[in-house]
Coordinates of C-alpha atoms and ligand atoms in Angstrom, one line a residue:
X1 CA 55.2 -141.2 -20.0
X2 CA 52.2 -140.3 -17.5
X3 CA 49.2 -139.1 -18.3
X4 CA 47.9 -135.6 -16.7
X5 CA 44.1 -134.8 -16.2
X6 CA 42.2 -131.4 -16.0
X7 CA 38.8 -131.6 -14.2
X8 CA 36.0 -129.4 -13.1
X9 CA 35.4 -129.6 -9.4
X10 CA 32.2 -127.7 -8.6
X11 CA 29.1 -128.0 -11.2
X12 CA 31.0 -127.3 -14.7
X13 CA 32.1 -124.2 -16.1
X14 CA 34.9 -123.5 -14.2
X15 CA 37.0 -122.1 -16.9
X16 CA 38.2 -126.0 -17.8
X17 CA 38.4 -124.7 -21.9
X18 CA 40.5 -121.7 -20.7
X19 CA 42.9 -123.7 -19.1
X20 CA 43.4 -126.0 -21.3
X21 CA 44.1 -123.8 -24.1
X22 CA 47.0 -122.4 -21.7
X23 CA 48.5 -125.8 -20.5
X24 CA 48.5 -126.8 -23.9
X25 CA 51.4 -125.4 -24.8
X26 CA 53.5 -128.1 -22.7
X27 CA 51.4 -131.1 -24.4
X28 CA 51.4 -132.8 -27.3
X29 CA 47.8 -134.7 -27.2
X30 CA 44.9 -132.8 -25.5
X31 CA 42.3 -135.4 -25.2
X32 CA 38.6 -135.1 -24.5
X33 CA 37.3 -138.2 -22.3
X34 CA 33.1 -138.1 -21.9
X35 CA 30.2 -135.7 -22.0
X36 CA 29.6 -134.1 -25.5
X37 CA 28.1 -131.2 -26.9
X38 CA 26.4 -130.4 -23.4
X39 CA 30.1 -129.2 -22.7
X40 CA 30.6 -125.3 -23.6
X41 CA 34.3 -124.5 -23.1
X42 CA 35.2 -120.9 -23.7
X43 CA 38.6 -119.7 -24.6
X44 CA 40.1 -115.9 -25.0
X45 CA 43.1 -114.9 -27.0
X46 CA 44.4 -111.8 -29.2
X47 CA 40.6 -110.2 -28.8
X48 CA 39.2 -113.7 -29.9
X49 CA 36.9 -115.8 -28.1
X50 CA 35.9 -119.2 -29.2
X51 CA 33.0 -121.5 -27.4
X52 CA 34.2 -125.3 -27.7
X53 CA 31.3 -128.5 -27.5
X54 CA 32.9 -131.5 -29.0
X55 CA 36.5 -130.5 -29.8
X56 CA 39.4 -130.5 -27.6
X57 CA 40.4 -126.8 -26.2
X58 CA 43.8 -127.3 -27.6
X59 CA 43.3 -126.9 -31.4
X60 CA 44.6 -123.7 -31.6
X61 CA 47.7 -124.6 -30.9
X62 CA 49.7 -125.7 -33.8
X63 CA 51.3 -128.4 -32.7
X64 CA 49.3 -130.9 -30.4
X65 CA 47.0 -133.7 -31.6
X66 CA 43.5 -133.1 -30.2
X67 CA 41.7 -136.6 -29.9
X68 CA 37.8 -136.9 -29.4
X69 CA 38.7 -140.2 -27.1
X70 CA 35.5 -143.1 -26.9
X71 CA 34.1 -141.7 -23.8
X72 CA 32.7 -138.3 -25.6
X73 CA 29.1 -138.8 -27.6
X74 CA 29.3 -137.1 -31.1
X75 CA 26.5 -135.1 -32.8
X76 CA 27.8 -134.9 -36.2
X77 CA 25.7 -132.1 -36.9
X78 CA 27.4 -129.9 -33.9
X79 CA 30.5 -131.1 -34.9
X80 CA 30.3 -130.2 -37.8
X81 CA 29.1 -126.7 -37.1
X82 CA 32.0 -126.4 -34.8
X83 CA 34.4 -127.1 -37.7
X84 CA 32.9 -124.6 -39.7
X85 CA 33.4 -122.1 -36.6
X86 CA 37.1 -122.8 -37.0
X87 CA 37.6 -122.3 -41.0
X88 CA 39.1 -118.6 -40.5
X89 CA 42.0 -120.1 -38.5
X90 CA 42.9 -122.9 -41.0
X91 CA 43.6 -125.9 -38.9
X92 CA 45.3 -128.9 -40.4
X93 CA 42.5 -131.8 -38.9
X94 CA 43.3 -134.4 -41.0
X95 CA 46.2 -134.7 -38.7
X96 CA 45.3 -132.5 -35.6
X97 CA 41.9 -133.6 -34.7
X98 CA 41.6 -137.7 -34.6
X99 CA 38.3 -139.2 -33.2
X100 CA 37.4 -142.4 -31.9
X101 CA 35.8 -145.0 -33.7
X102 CA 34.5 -146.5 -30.6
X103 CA 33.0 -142.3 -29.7
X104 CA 29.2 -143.3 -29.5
X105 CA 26.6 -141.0 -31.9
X106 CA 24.0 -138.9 -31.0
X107 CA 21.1 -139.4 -33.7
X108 CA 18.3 -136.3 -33.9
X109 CA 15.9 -138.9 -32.1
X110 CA 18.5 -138.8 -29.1
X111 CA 17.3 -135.0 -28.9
X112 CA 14.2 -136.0 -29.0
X113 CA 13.7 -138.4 -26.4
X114 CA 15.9 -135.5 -24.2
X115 CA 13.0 -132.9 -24.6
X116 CA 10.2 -135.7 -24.4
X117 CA 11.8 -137.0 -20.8
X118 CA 12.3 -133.4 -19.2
X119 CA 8.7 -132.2 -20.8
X120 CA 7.1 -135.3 -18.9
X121 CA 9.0 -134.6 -15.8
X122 CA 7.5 -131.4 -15.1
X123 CA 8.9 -129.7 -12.0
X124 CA 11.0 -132.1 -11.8
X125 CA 12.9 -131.9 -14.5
X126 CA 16.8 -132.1 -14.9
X127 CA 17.2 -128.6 -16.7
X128 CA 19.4 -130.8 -19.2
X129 CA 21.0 -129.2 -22.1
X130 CA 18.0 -131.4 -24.6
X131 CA 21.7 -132.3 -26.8
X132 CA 21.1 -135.6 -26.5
X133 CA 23.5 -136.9 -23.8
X134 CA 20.9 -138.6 -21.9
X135 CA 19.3 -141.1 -24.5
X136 CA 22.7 -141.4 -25.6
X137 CA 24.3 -142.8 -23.0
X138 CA 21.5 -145.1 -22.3
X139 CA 21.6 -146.9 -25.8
X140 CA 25.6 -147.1 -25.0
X141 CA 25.3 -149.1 -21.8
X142 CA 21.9 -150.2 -23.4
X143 CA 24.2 -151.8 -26.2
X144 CA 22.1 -150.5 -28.5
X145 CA 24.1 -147.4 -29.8
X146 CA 25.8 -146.0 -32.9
X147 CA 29.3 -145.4 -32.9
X148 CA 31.7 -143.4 -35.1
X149 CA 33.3 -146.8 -36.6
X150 CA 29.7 -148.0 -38.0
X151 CA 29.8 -145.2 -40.0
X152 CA 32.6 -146.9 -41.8
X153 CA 30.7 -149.7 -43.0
X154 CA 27.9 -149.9 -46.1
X155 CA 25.1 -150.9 -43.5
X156 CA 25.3 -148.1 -41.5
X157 CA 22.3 -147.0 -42.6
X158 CA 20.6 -150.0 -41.9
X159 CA 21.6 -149.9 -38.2
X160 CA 20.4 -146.6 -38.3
X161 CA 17.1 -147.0 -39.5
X162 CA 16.7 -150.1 -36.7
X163 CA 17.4 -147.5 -33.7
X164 CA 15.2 -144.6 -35.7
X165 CA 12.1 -147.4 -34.9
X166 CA 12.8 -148.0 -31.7
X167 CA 13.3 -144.7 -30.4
X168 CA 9.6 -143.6 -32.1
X169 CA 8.3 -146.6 -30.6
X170 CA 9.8 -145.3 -27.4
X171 CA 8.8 -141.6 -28.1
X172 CA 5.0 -142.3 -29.0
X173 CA 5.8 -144.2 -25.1
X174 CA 6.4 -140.9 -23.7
X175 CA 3.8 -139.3 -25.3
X176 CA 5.3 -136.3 -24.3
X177 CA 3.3 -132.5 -26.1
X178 CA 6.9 -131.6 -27.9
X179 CA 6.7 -130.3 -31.3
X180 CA 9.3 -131.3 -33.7
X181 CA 10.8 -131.4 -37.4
X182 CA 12.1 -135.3 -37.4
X183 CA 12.5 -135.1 -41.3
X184 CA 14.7 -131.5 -41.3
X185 CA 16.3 -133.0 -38.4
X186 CA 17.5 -136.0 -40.2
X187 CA 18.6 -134.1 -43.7
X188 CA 20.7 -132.0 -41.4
X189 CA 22.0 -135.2 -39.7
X190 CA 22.9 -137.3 -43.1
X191 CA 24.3 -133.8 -44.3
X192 CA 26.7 -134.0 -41.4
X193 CA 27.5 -137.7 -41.2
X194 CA 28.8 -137.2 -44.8
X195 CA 30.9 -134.8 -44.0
X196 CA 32.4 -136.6 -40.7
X197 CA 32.9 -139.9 -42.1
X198 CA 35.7 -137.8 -44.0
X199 CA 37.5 -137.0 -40.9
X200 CA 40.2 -139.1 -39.3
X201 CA 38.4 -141.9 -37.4
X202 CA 41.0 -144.2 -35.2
X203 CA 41.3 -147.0 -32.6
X204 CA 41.8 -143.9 -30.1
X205 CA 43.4 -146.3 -27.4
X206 CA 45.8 -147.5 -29.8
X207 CA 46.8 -144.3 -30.2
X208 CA 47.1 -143.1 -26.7
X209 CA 49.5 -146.3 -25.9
X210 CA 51.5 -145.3 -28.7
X211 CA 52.0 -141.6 -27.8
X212 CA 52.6 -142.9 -24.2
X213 CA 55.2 -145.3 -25.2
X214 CA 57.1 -142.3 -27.5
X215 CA 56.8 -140.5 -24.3
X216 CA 54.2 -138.0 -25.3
X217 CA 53.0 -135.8 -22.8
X218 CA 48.9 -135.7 -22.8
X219 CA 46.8 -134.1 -20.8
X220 CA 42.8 -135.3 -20.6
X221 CA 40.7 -132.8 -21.0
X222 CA 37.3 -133.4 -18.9
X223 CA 33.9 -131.9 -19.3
X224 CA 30.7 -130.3 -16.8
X225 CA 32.0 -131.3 -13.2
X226 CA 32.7 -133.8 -10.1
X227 CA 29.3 -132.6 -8.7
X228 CA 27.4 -133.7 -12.0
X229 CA 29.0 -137.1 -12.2
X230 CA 26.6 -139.9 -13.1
X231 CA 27.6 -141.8 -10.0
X232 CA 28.9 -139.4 -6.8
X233 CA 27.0 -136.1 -8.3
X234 CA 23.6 -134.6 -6.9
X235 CA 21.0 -137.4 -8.7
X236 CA 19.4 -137.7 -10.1
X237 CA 20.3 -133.8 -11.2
X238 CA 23.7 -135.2 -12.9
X239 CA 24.8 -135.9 -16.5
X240 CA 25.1 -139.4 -17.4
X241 CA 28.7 -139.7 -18.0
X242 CA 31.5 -139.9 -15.3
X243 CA 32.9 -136.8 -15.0
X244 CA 35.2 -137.7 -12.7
X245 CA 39.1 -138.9 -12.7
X246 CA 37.8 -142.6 -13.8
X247 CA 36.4 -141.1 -16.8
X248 CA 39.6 -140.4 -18.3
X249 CA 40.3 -144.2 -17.7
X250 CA 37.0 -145.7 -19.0
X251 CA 36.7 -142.9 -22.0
X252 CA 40.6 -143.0 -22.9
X253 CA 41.9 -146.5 -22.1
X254 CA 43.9 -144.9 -19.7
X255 CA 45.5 -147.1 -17.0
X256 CA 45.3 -145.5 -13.7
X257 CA 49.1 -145.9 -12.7
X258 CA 49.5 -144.2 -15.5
X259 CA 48.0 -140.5 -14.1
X260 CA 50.5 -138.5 -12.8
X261 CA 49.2 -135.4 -12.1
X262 CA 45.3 -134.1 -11.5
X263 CA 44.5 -130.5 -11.9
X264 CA 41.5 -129.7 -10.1
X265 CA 40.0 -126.5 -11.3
X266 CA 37.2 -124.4 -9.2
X267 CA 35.7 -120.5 -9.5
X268 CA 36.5 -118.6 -6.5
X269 CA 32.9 -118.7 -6.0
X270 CA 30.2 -121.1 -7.1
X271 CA 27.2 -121.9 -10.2
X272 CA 25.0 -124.1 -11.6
X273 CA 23.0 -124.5 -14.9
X274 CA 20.0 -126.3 -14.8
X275 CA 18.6 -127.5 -11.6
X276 CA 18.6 -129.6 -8.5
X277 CA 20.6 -128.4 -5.0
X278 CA 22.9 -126.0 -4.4
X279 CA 23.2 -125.4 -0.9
X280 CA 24.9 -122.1 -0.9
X281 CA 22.7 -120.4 -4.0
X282 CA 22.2 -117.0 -3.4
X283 CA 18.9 -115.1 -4.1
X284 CA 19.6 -111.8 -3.2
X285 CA 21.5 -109.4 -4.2
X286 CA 25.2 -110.8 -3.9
X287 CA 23.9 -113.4 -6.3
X288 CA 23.0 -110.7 -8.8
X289 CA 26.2 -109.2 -8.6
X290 CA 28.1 -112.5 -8.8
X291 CA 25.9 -113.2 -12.3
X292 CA 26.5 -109.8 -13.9
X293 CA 30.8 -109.4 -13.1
X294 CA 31.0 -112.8 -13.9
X295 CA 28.7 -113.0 -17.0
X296 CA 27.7 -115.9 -15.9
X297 CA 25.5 -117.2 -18.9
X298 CA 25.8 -120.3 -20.5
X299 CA 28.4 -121.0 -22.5
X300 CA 25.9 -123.8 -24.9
X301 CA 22.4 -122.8 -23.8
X302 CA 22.5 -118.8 -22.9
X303 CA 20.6 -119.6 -19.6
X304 CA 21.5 -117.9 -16.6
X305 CA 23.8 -119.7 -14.1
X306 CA 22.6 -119.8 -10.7
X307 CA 25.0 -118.2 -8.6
X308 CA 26.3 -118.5 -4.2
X309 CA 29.3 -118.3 -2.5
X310 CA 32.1 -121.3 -2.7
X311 CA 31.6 -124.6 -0.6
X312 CA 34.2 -126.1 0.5
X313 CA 32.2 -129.0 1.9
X314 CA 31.3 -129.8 -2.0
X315 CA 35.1 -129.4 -3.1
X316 CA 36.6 -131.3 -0.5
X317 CA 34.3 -134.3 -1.6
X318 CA 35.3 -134.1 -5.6
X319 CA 39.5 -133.6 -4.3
X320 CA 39.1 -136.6 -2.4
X321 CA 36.9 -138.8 -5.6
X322 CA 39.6 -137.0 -7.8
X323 CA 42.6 -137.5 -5.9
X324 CA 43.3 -133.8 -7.2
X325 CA 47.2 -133.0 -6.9
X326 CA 47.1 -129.3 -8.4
X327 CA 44.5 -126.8 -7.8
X328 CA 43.7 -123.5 -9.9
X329 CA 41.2 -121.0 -9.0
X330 CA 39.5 -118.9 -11.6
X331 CA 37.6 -115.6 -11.4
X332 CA 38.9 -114.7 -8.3
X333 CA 38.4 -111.1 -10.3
X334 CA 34.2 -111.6 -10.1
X335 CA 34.4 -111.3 -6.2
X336 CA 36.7 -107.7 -6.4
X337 CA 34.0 -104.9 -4.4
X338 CA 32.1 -107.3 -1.9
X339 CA 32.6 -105.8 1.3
X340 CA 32.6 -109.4 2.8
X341 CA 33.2 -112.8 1.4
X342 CA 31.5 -115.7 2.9
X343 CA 32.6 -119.9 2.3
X344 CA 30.6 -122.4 3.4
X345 CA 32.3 -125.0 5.6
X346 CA 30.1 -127.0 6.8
X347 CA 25.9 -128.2 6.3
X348 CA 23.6 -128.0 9.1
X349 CA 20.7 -130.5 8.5
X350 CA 17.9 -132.2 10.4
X351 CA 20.5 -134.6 11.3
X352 CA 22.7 -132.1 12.8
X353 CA 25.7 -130.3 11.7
X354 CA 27.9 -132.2 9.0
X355 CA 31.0 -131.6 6.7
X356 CA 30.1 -134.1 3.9
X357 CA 27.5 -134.8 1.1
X358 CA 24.5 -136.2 2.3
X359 CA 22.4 -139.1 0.4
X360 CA 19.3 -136.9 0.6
X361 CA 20.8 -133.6 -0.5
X362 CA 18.5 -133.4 -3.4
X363 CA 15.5 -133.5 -0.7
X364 CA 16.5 -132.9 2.7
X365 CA 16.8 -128.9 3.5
X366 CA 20.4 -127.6 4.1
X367 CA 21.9 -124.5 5.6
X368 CA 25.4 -123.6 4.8
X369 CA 27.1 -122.6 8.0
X370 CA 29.6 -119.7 6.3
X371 CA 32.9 -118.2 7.6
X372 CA 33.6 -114.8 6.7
X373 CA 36.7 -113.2 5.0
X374 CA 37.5 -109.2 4.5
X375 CA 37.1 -108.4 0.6
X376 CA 38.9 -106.2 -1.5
X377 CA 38.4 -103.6 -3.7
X378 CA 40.5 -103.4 -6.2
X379 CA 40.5 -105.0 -9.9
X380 CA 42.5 -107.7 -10.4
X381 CA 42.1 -108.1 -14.2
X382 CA 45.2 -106.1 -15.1
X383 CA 47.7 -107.9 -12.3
X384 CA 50.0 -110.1 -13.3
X385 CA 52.2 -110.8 -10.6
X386 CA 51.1 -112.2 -7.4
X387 CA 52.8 -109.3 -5.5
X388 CA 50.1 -106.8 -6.9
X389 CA 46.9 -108.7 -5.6
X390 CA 45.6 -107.4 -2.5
X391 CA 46.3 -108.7 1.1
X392 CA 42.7 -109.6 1.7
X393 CA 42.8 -111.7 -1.7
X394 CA 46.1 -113.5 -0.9
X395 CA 44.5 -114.6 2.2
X396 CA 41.9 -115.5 0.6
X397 CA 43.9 -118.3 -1.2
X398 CA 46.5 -118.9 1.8
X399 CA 42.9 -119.6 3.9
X400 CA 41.9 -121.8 0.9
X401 CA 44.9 -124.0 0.5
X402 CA 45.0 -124.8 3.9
X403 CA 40.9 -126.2 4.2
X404 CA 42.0 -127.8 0.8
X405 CA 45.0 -129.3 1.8
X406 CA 45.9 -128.9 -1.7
X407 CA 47.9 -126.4 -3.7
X408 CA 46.5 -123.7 -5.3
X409 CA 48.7 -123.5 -8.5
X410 CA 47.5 -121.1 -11.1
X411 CA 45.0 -118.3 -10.1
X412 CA 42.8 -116.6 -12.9
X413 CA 41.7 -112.7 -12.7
X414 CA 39.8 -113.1 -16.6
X415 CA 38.8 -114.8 -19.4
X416 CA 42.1 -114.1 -21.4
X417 CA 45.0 -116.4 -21.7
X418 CA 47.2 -113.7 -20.3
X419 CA 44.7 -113.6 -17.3
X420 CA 46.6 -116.4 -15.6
X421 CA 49.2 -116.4 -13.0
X422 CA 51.4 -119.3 -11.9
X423 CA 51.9 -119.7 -8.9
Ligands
GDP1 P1 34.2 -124.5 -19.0 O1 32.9 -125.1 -19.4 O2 34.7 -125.0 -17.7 O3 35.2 -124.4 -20.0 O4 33.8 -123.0 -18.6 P2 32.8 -122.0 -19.5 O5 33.6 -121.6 -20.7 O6 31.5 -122.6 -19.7 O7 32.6 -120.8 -18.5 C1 33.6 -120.1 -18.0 C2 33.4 -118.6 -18.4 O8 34.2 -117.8 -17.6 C3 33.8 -118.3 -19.8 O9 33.0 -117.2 -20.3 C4 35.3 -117.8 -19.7 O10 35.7 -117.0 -20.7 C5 35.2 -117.1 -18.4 N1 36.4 -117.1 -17.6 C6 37.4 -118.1 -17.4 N2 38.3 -117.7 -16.5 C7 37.9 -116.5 -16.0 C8 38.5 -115.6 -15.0 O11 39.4 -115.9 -14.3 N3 37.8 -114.4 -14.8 C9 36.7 -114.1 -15.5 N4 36.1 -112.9 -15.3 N5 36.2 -114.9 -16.5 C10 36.8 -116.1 -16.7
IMO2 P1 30.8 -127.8 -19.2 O1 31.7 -128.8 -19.8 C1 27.4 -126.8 -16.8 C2 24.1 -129.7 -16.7 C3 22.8 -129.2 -17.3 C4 21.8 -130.0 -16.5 C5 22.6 -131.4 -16.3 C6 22.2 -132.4 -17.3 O2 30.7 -126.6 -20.1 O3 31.3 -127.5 -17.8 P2 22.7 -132.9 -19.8 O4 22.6 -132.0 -21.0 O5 24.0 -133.5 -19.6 O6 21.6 -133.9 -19.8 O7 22.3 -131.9 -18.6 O8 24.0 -131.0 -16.4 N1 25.3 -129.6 -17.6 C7 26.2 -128.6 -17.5 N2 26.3 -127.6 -16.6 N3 28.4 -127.1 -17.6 C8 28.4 -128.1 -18.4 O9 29.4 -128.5 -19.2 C9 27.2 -128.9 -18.4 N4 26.8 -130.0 -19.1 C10 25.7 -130.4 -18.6 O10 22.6 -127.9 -17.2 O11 21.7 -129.4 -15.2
MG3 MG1 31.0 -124.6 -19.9

């Protein structure tokens, strides 16, 4: 049976939690493949909303396996905090939520080394999350790292203790001015690791070839976004996992002829968290207005998410490194009231005009050379039927489709489940 991926296009928050927690109802295994509690994925139903880090979007569905795959890094103490978030809804884990023994750990010093590597940075800092990811990552490919299965084993302290030097050998390195609590830090960590050891840890692969050979469907869930890939995102202003389709491979033990479809998911308009470039940002007031309709906050660290119009350039670039089969647009509601609506289609640079990422986008200045579209007034929250939205929207996503050369399968008008239209 194939495998099906979900993806965020742009630079993450796309809606990939919301979704999810719809497809999941025609899955049976809903499978995270990288990133970790960096990830915020919110989902709305019956007057409910729920922000997601570590755990699959589909655990409020009764019947699917959710499965933390070997890709995603694990902060027990989030985890667990997560799991405590869920407690009203009484979810069977032991047998819904399986995690990977081979899921690397992100220890309090990980946090630590985050906020010691932006504070030296300065100006040029990432604008990570400071969950971790980072440090994490880097004692994974370092071969240095924790993972879920060691917690198994009576010397996992041991191990423990061994990266806990290291990393305030490599802190007192740094010398960064960050104040911190190590020893709070690590009760709250122990307290944690306690409680996650009691979960159901599992050779996550195994279990993927299994489900696939019982003709399972799954669908892998990804986190942040093609354009904050480790490898083909703006770096050094990325996250260090691949966010991308080969993710799901490398963090699954999924074999590629084994993805059938890949759902590419985009806003109707654009945002970042954090920094580094953005070639269509807005600073006036069209970006204000895009921030406030949208509520664009973040979903893990409150910040506000930089805001411009959509760029096609950017999501042509993460179809093509997707291979994206199935689009589906979200808040095409945030962009009901502006007069015009503008999509970037091409960069001009001091190398001349161009309709791909550049190397130097991080450095070189770009303008975004725009087309412009009629918008509509009306709100599209309530509609639930593709004959109600207005003409000027409808060619909005018949205009789309076409640049894309990709289908535009579901459209969005809110945060709620029963905000989604098929298309
Ligand atoms: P994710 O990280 O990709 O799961 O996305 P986030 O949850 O971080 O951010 C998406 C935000 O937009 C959340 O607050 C969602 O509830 C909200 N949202 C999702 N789809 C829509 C939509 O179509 N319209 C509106 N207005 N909000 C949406
Ligand atoms: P979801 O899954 C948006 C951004 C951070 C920062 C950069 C590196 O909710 O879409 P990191 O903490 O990984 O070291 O931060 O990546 N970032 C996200 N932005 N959505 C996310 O996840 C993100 N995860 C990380 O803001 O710019
Ligand atoms: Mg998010």
């Amino acid at each position: 049976m194939a495998v099906d991926l979900l993806l965020g296009l742009q630079w993450g928050d796309e809606g990939k939690g919301k979704i999810v927690d719809v497809l999941t109802a025609s899955y049976d295994v809903i499978a995270r493949f990288q990133g970790g509690p960096n990830a915020g994925h919110t989902l709305e139903f019956e007057g409910n909303k729920h922000v997601l880090h570590t755990i699959p979007s589909g655990i409020f569905h009764p019947k699917a396996v959710n499965l933390i795959g070997n890709g995603v890094v694990i902060d027990p103490v989030i985890f667990m905090k997560e799991i405590e978030n869920l407690s009203p809804y009484q979810i069977d884990f032991k047998n819904k939520l399986l995690i990977s023994k081979k899921a690397h750990l992100i220890l309090p010093t990980h946090r630590l080394l985050d906020a010691a590597s932006e504070a030296v940075k300065g100006k040029a800092k990432i604008g990570s999350t400071l969950k971790g990811i980072g440090p994490a990552y880097m004692d994974k490919t370092g071969r240095n790292g924790m993972r879920m299965g060691d917690l198994l084993a009576d010397d996992w302290e041991e191990k423990y203790q061994r990266l806990l030097k290291k990393h305030l050998a490599l802190l007192e390195g740094i010398n960064a001015q960050i104040e911190y609590d190590l020893i709070s830090m690590q009760e709250a960590f122990f307290e944690s690791v306690k409680a996650v050891r009691e979960f159901t840890l599992v050779d996550s692969e195994q279990y993927i070839f299994e489900a696939q050979k019982a003709g399972k469907k799954i669908l892998a869930e990804g986190a942040q976004g093609s354009l904050l890939d480790i490898d083909f995102g703006t770096y050094p202003f990325v996250t260090s996992s691949t966010t991308t389709a080969a993710g799901a491979c490398t963090g699954l033990g999924i074999a590629p002829n084994k993805i059938k479809e890949v759902f590419g998911i985009f806003k109707a308009y654009t945002t970042r968290v954090g920094s580094g470039p953005f070639p269509t940002e807005l600073f006036d007031e069209d970006g204000k207005q895009m921030g406030v309709a949208g509520h664009e906050f973040g979903a893990t660290t409150g910040r506000a998410r930089r805001c411009g119009w959509l760029d096609l350039v950017a999501l042509k670039y993460s179809i093509q490194i997707n291979g994206v089969t199935q689009l589906m647009m979200m808040k095409g509601d945030v962009l009901s009231g502006f007069k015009t609506i503008k999509v970037c289609t091409a960069y001009d640079t001091p190398k001349g005009r161009i309709d791909y990422l550049p190397y130097d986008i991080a450095s070189e200045p770009i303008t975004p050379v725009y087309e412009e579209f009629e918008g509509w007034e009306e709100d599209l929250t309530a509609m639930t039927r593709l004959e109600e939205f207005p003409k000027s929207f409808l060619d909005y996503i018949t205009y789309l489709e076409a640049a894309l050369e990709t289908p535009i399968r579901i459209v969005s008008v809110g945060p709620d489940r029963k905000q989604t239209i098929f298309r």
